[in-house]
Coordinates of N, CA and C in Angstrom, one line a residue:
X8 N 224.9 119.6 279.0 CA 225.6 118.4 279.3 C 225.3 117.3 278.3
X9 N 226.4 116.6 277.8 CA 225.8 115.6 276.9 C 227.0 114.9 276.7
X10 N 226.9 113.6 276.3 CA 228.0 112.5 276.5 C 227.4 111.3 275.5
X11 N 228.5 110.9 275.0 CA 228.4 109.9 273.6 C 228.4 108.5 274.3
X12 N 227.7 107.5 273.7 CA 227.9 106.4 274.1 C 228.1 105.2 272.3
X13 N 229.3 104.5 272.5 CA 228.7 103.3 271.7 C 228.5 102.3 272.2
X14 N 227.1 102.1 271.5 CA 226.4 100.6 271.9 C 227.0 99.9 271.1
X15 N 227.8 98.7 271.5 CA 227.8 97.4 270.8 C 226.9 96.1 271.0
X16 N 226.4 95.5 270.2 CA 225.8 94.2 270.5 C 226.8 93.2 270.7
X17 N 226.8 92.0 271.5 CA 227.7 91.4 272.2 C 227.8 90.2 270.7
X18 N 228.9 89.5 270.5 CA 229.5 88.7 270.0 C 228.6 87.7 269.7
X19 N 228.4 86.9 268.7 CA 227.9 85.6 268.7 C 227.6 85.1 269.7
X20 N 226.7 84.4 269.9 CA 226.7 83.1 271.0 C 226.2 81.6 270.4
X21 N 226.8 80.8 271.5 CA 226.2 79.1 270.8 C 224.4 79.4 270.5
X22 N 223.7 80.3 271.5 CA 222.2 80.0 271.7 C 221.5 80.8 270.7
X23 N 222.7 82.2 269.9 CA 222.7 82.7 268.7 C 222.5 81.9 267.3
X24 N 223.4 81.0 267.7 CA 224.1 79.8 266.2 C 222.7 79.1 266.4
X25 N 221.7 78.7 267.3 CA 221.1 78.0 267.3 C 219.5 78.2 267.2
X26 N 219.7 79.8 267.1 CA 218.0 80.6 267.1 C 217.4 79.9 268.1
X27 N 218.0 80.3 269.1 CA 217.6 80.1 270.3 C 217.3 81.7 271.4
X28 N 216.0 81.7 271.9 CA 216.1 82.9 272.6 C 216.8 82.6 273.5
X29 N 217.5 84.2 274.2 CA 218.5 84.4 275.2 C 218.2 85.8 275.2
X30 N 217.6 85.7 276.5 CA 217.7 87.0 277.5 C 218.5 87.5 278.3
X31 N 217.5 86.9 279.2 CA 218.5 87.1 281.0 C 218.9 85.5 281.4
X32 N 218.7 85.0 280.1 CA 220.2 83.4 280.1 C 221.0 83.7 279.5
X33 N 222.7 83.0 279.6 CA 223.4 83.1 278.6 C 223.8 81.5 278.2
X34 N 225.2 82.0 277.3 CA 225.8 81.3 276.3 C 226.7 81.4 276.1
X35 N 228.3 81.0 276.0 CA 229.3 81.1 274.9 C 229.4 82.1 273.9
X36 N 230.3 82.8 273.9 CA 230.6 82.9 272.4 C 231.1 82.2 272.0
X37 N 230.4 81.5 270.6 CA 230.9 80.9 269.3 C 232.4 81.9 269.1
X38 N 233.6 80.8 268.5 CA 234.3 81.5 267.3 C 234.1 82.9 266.6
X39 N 232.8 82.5 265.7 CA 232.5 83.8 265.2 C 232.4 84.6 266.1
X40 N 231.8 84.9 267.1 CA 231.6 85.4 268.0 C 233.0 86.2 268.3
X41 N 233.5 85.4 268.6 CA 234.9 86.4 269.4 C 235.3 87.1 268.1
X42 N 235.3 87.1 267.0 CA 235.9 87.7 266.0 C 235.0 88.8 266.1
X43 N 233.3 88.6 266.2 CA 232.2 89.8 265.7 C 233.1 90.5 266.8
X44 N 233.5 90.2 268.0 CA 234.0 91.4 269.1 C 235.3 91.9 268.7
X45 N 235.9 91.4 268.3 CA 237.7 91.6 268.0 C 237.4 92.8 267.0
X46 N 236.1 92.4 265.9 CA 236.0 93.2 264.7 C 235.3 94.5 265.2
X47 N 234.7 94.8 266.2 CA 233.9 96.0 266.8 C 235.3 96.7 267.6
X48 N 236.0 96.1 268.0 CA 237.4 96.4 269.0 C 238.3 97.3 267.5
X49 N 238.1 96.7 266.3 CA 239.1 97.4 265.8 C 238.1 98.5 265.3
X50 N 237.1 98.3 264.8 CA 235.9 99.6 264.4 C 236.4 100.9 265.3
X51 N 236.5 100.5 266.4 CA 236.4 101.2 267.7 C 237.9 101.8 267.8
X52 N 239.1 101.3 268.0 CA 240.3 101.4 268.0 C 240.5 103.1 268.1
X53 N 240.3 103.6 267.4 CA 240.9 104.9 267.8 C 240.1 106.3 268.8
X54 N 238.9 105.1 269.1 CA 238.2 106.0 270.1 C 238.9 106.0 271.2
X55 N 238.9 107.0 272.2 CA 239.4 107.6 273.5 C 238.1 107.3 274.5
X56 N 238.2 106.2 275.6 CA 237.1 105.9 276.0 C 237.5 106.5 277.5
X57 N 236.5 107.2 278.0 CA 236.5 107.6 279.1 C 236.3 106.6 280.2
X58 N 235.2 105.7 280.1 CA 235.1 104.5 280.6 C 234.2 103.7 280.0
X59 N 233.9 102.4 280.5 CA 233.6 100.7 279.5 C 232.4 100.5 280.4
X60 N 231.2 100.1 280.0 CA 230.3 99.4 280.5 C 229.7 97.9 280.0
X61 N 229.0 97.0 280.0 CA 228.7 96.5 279.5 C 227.2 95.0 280.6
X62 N 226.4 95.1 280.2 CA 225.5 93.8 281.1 C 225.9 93.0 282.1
X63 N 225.2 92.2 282.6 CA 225.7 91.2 283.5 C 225.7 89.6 283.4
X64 N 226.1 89.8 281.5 CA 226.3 88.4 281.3 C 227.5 88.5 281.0
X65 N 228.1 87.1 280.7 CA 228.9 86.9 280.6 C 229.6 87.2 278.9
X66 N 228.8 86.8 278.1 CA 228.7 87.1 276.5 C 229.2 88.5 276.7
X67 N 228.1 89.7 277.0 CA 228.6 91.0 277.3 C 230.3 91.7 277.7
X68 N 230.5 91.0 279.0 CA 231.9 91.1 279.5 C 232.8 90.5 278.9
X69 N 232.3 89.5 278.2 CA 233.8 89.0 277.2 C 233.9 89.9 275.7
X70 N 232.7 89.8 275.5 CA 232.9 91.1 274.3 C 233.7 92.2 274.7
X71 N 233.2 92.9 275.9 CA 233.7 94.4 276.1 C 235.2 94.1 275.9
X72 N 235.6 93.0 276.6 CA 237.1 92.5 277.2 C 237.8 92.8 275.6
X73 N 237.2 92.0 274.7 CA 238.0 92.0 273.6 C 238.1 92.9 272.3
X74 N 236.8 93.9 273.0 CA 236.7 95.0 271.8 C 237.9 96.2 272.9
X75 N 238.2 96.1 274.0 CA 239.2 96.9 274.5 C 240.5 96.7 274.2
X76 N 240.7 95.2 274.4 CA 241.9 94.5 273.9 C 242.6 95.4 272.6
X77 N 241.7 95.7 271.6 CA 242.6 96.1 270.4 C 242.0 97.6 270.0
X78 N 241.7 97.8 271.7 CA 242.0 99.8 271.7 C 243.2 100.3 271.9
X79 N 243.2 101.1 270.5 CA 244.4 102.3 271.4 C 245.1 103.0 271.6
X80 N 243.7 103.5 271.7 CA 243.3 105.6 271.8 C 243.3 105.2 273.6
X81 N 243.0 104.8 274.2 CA 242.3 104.6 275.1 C 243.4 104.5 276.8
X82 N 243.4 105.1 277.9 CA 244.1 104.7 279.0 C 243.2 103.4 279.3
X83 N 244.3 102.7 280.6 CA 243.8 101.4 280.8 C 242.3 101.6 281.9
X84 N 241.5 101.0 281.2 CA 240.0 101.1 281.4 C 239.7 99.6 282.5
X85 N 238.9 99.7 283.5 CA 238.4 98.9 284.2 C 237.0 99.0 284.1
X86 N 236.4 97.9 283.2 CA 234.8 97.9 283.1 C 233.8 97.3 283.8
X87 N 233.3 98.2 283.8 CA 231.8 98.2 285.1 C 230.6 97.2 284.7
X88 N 230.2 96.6 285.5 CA 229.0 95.9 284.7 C 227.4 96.8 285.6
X89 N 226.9 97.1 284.4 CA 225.3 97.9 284.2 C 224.4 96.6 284.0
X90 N 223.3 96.2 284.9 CA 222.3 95.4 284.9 C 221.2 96.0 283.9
X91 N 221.2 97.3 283.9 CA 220.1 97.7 283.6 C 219.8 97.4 281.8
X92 N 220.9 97.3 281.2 CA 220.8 97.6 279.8 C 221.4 96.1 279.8
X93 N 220.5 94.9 280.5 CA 220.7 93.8 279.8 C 219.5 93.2 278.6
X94 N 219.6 92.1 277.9 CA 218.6 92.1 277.3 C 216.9 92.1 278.0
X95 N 215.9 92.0 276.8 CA 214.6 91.9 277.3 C 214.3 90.2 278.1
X96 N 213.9 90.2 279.2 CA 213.3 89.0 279.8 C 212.7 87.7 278.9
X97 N 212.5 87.0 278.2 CA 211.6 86.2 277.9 C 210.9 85.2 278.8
X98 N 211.4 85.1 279.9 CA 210.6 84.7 281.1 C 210.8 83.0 281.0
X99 N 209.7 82.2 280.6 CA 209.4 81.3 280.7 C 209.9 80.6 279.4
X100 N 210.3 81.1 278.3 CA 210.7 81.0 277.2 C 212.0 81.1 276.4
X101 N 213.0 81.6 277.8 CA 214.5 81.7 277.3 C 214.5 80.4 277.0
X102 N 215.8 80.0 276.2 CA 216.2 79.0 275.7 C 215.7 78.5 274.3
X103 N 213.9 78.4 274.6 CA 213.3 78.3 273.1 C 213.5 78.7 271.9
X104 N 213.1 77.6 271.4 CA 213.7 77.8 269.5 C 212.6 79.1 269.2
X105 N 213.8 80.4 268.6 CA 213.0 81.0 268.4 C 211.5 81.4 267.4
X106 N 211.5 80.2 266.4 CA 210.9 79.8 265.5 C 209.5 79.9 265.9
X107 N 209.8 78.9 266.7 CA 208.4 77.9 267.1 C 207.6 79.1 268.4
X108 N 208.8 79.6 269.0 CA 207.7 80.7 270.3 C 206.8 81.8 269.6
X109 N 207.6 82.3 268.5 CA 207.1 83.5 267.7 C 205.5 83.6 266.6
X110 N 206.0 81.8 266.2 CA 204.8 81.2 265.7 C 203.0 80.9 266.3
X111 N 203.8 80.9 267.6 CA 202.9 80.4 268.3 C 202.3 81.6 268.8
X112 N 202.8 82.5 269.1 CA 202.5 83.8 269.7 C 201.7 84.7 268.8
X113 N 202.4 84.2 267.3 CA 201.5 85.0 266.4 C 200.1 84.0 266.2
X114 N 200.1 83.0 266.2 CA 199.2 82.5 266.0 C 198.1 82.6 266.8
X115 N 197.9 83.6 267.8 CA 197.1 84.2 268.8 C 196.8 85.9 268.6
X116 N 197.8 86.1 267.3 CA 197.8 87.7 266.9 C 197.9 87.6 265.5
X117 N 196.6 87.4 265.0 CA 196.6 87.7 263.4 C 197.8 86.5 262.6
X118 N 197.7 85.3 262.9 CA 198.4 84.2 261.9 C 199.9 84.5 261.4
X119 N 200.0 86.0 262.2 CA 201.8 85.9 262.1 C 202.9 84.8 262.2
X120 N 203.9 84.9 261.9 CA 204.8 83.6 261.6 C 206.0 83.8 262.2
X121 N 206.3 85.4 262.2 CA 207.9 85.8 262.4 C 207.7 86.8 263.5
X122 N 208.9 87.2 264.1 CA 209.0 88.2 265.2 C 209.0 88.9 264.6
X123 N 209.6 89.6 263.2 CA 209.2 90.5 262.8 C 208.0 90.9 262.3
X124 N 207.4 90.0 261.7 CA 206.1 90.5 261.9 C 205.1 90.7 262.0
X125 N 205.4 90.1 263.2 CA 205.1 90.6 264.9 C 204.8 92.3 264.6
X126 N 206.1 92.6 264.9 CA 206.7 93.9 265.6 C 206.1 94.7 264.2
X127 N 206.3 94.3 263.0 CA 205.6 95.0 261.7 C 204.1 95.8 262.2
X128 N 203.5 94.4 262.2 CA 201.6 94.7 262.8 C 201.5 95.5 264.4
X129 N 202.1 95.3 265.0 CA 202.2 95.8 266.6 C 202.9 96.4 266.6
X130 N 204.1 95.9 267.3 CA 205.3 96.7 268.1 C 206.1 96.0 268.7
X131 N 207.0 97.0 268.7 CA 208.3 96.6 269.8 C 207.6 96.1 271.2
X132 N 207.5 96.7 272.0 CA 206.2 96.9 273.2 C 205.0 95.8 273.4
X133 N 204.3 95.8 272.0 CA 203.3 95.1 272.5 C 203.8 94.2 272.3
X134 N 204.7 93.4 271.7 CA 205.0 92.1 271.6 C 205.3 91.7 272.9
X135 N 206.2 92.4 273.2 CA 206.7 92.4 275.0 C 205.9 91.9 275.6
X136 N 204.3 92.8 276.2 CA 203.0 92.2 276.4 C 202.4 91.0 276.0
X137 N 202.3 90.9 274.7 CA 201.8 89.4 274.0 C 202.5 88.5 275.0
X138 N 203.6 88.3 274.8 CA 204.4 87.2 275.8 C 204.5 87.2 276.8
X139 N 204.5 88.3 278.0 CA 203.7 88.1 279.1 C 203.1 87.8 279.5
X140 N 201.8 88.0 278.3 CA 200.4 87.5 278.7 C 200.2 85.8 278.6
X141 N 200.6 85.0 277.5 CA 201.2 83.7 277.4 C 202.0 83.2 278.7
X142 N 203.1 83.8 279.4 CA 203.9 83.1 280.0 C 203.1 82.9 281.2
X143 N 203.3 81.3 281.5 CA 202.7 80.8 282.7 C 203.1 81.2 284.0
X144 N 204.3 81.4 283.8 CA 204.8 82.1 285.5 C 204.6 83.8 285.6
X145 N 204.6 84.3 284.2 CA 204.6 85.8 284.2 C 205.8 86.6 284.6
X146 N 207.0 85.2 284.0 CA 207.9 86.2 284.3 C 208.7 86.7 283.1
X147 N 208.4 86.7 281.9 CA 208.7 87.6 280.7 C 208.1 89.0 280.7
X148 N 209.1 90.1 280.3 CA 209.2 91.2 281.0 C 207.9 92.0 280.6
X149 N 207.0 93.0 280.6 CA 206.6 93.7 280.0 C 206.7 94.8 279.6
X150 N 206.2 95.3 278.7 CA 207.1 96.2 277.8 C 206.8 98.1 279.2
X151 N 206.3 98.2 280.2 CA 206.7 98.9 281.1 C 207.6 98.4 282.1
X152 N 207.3 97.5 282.4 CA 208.7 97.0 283.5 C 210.1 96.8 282.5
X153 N 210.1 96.8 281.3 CA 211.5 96.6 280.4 C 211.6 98.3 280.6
X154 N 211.5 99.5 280.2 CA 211.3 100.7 280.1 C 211.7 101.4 281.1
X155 N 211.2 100.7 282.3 CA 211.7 101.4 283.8 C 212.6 101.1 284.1
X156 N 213.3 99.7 283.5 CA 215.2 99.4 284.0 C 215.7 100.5 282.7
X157 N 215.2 100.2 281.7 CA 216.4 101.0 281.1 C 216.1 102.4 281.1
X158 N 215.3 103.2 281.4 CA 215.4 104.3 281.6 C 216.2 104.9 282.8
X159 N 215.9 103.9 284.0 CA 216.7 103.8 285.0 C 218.5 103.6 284.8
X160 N 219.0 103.1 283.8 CA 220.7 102.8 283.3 C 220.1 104.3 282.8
X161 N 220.3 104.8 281.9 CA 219.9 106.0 281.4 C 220.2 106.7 282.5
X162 N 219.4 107.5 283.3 CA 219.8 108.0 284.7 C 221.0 108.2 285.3
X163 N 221.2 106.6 285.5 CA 222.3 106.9 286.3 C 223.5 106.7 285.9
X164 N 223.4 106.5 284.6 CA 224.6 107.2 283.7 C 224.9 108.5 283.5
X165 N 223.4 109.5 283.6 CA 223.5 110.8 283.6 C 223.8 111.2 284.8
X166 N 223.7 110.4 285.7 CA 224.7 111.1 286.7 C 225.8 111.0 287.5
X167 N 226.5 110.0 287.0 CA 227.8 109.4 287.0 C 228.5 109.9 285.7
X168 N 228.1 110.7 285.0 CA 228.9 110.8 283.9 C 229.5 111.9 283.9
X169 N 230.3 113.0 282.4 CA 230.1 113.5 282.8 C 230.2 114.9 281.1
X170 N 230.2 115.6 281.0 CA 230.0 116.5 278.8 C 231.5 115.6 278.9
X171 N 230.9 115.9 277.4 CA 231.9 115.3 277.1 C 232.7 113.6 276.7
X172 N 232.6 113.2 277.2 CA 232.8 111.7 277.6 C 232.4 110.9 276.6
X173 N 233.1 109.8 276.5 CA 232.8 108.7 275.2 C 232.9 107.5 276.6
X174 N 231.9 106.8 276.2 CA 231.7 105.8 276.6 C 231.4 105.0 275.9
X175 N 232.2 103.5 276.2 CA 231.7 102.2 275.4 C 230.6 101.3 276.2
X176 N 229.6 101.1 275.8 CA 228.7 100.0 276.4 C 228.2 99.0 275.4
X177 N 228.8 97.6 276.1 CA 228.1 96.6 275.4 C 226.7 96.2 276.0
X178 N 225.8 95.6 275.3 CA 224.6 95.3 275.4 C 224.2 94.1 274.4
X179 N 222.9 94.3 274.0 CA 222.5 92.7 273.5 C 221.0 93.8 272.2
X180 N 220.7 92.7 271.8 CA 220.3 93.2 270.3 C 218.6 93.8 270.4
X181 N 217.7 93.5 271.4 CA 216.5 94.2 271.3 C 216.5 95.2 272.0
X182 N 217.8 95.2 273.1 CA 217.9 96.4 273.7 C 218.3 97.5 272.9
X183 N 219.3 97.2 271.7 CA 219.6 98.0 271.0 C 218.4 98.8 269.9
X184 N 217.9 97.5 269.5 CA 216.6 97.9 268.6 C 215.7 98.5 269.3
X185 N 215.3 98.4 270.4 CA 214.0 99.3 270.8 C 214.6 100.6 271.3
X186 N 215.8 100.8 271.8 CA 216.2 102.2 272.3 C 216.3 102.9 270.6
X187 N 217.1 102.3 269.8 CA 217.1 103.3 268.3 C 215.7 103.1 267.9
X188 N 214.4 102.1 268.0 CA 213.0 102.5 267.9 C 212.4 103.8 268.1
X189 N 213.1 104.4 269.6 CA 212.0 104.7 270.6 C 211.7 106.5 269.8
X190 N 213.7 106.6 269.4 CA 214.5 107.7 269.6 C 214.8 108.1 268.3
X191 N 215.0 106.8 267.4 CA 215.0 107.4 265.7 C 214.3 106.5 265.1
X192 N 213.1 106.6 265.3 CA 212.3 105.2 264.3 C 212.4 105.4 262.8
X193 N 213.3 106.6 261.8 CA 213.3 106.4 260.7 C 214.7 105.8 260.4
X194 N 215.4 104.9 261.4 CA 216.1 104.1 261.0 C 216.5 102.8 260.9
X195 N 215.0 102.4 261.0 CA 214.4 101.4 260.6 C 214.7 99.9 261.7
X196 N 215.1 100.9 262.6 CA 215.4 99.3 263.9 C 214.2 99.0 264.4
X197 N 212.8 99.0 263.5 CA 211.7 97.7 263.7 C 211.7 96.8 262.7
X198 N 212.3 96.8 262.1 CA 212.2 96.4 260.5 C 213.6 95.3 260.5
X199 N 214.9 96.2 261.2 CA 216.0 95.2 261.1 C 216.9 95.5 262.2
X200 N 217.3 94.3 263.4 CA 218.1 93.7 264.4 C 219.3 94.3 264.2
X201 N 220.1 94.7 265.2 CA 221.4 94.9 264.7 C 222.0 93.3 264.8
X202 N 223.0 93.6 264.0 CA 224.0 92.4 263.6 C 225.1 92.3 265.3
X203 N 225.1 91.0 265.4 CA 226.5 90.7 265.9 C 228.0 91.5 265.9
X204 N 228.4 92.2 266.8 CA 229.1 93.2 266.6 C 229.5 94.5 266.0
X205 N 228.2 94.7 265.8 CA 227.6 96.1 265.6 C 227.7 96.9 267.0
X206 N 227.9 98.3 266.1 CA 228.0 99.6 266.9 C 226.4 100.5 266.5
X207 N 226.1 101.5 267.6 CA 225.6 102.1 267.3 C 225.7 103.1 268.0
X208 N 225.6 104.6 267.7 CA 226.6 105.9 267.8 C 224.7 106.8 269.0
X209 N 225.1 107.2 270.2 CA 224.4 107.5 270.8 C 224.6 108.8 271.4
X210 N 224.1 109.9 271.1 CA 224.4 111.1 271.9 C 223.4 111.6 273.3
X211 N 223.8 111.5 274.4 CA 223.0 111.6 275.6 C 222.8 112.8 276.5
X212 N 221.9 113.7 276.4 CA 222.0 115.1 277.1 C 220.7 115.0 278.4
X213 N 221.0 115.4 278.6 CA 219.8 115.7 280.2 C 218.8 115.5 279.8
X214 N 217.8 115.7 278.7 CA 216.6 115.3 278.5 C 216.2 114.6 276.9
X215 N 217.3 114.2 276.6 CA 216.8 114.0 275.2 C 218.3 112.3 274.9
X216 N 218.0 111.5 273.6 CA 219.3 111.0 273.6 C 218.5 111.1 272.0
X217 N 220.1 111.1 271.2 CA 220.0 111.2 269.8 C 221.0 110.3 269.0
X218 N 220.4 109.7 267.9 CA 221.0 107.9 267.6 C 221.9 109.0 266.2
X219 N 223.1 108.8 266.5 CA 223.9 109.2 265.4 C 224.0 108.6 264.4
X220 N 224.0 107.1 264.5 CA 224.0 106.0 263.6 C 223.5 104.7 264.0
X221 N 223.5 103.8 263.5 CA 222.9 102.7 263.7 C 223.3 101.1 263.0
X222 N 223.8 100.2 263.9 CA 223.9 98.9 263.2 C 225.1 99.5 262.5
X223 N 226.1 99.6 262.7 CA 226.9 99.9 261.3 C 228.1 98.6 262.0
X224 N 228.7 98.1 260.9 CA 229.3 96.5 261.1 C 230.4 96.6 260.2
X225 N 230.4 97.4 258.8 CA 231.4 97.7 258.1 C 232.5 97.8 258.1
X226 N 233.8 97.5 257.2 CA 234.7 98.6 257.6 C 235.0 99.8 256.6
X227 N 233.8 100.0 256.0 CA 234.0 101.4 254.9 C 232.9 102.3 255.6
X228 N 231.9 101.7 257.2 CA 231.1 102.9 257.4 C 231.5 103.6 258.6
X229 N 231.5 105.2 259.0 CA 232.1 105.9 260.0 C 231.9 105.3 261.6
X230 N 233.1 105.5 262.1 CA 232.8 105.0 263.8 C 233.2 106.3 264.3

């Protein structure tokens, strides 16, 4: 049994335009924004989607909305909203300029400056921890309680699905990068974010998932 999924990263947002973190908060899509989704809708266009998933924000559901809009391969699709494959928690720190949290965080791990590198010296994971350990209320996720929801979407996509199947799922951008970490780390999703209306090509079998592609935003690279 095995079943394809593309992941898209959701559309711009104002809290995007503003390097601002955004988790389990949202935002608007910016302009650009609805276009990064219009432009993933036409990437997508001749896929045959079995069925649409996408988070439980709002950003997510308006992207799905508009990367369907300009399917069509596709019968008419009613999309489900999946909690599990929303972004990572930052707890105490959504909203924050992402500048200044990362600085600060490094500045407790080796005089780091950037999230990237952060994640360069550590990890996808420990960074997760790093900010847990900082957050006053403790409610930024840690990198096992982030693992157990998405492994849990995982699941029960395997069993609500079914060979075969293409499925569209929107999502948000560290989700994307640490699942293509976990699964193909020679394609460099610790190193670089997917973009704003990027796809990434996912093949899912009972014990294994395999990253066909990654971050592709193009329109001269395969969907």
């Amino acid at each position: 049994m095995a079943f394809t999924i593309y992941m898209v990263r959701h559309g711009q947002t104002f809290l995007n335009k503003y390097n601002r973190l955004q988790g389990w908060c949202d935002s608007p899509l910016t302009p650009k924004g609805m276009e990064d989704a219009h432009s993933a809708g036409r990437h997508l266009a001749h896929i045959n989607f079995d069925h649409a998933y996408h988070s439980d924000t709002t950003r997510a559901m308006r992207t799905c909305r508009y990367i369907l809009e300009e399917n069509i391969a596709s019968n008419d699709i009613t999309p489900k909203e999946i909690r599990n494959f929303r972004e990572q928690s930052f707890g105490y720190f959504e909203g924050n300029d992402s500048s200044q949290v990362w600085t600060m965080l490094g500045a407790q791990h080796g005089g780091y400056r950037s999230y990237n590198e952060l994640i360069a010296n550590y990890s996808l994971g420990k960074t997760r921890d790093f900010l847990n350990e900082i957050d006053p209320f403790k409610d930024a996720e840690t990198d096992e309680q982030y693992w157990a929801r998405i492994n849990a979407g995982f699941d029960h996509l395997r069993r609500h699905r079914q060979d075969g199947e293409n499925i569209l799922l929107v999502s948000h951008s560290i989700t994307i990068r640490s699942i293509v970490d976990r699964f193909a780390p020679e394609l460099g999703a610790a190193e670089l974010g997917p973009r704003n209306g990027s796809v990434t090509k996912l093949i899912v079998s009972k014990d294994d998932i395999k990253v066909e592609y990654y971050n592709h935003h193009l329109d001269n690279e395969t969907y």
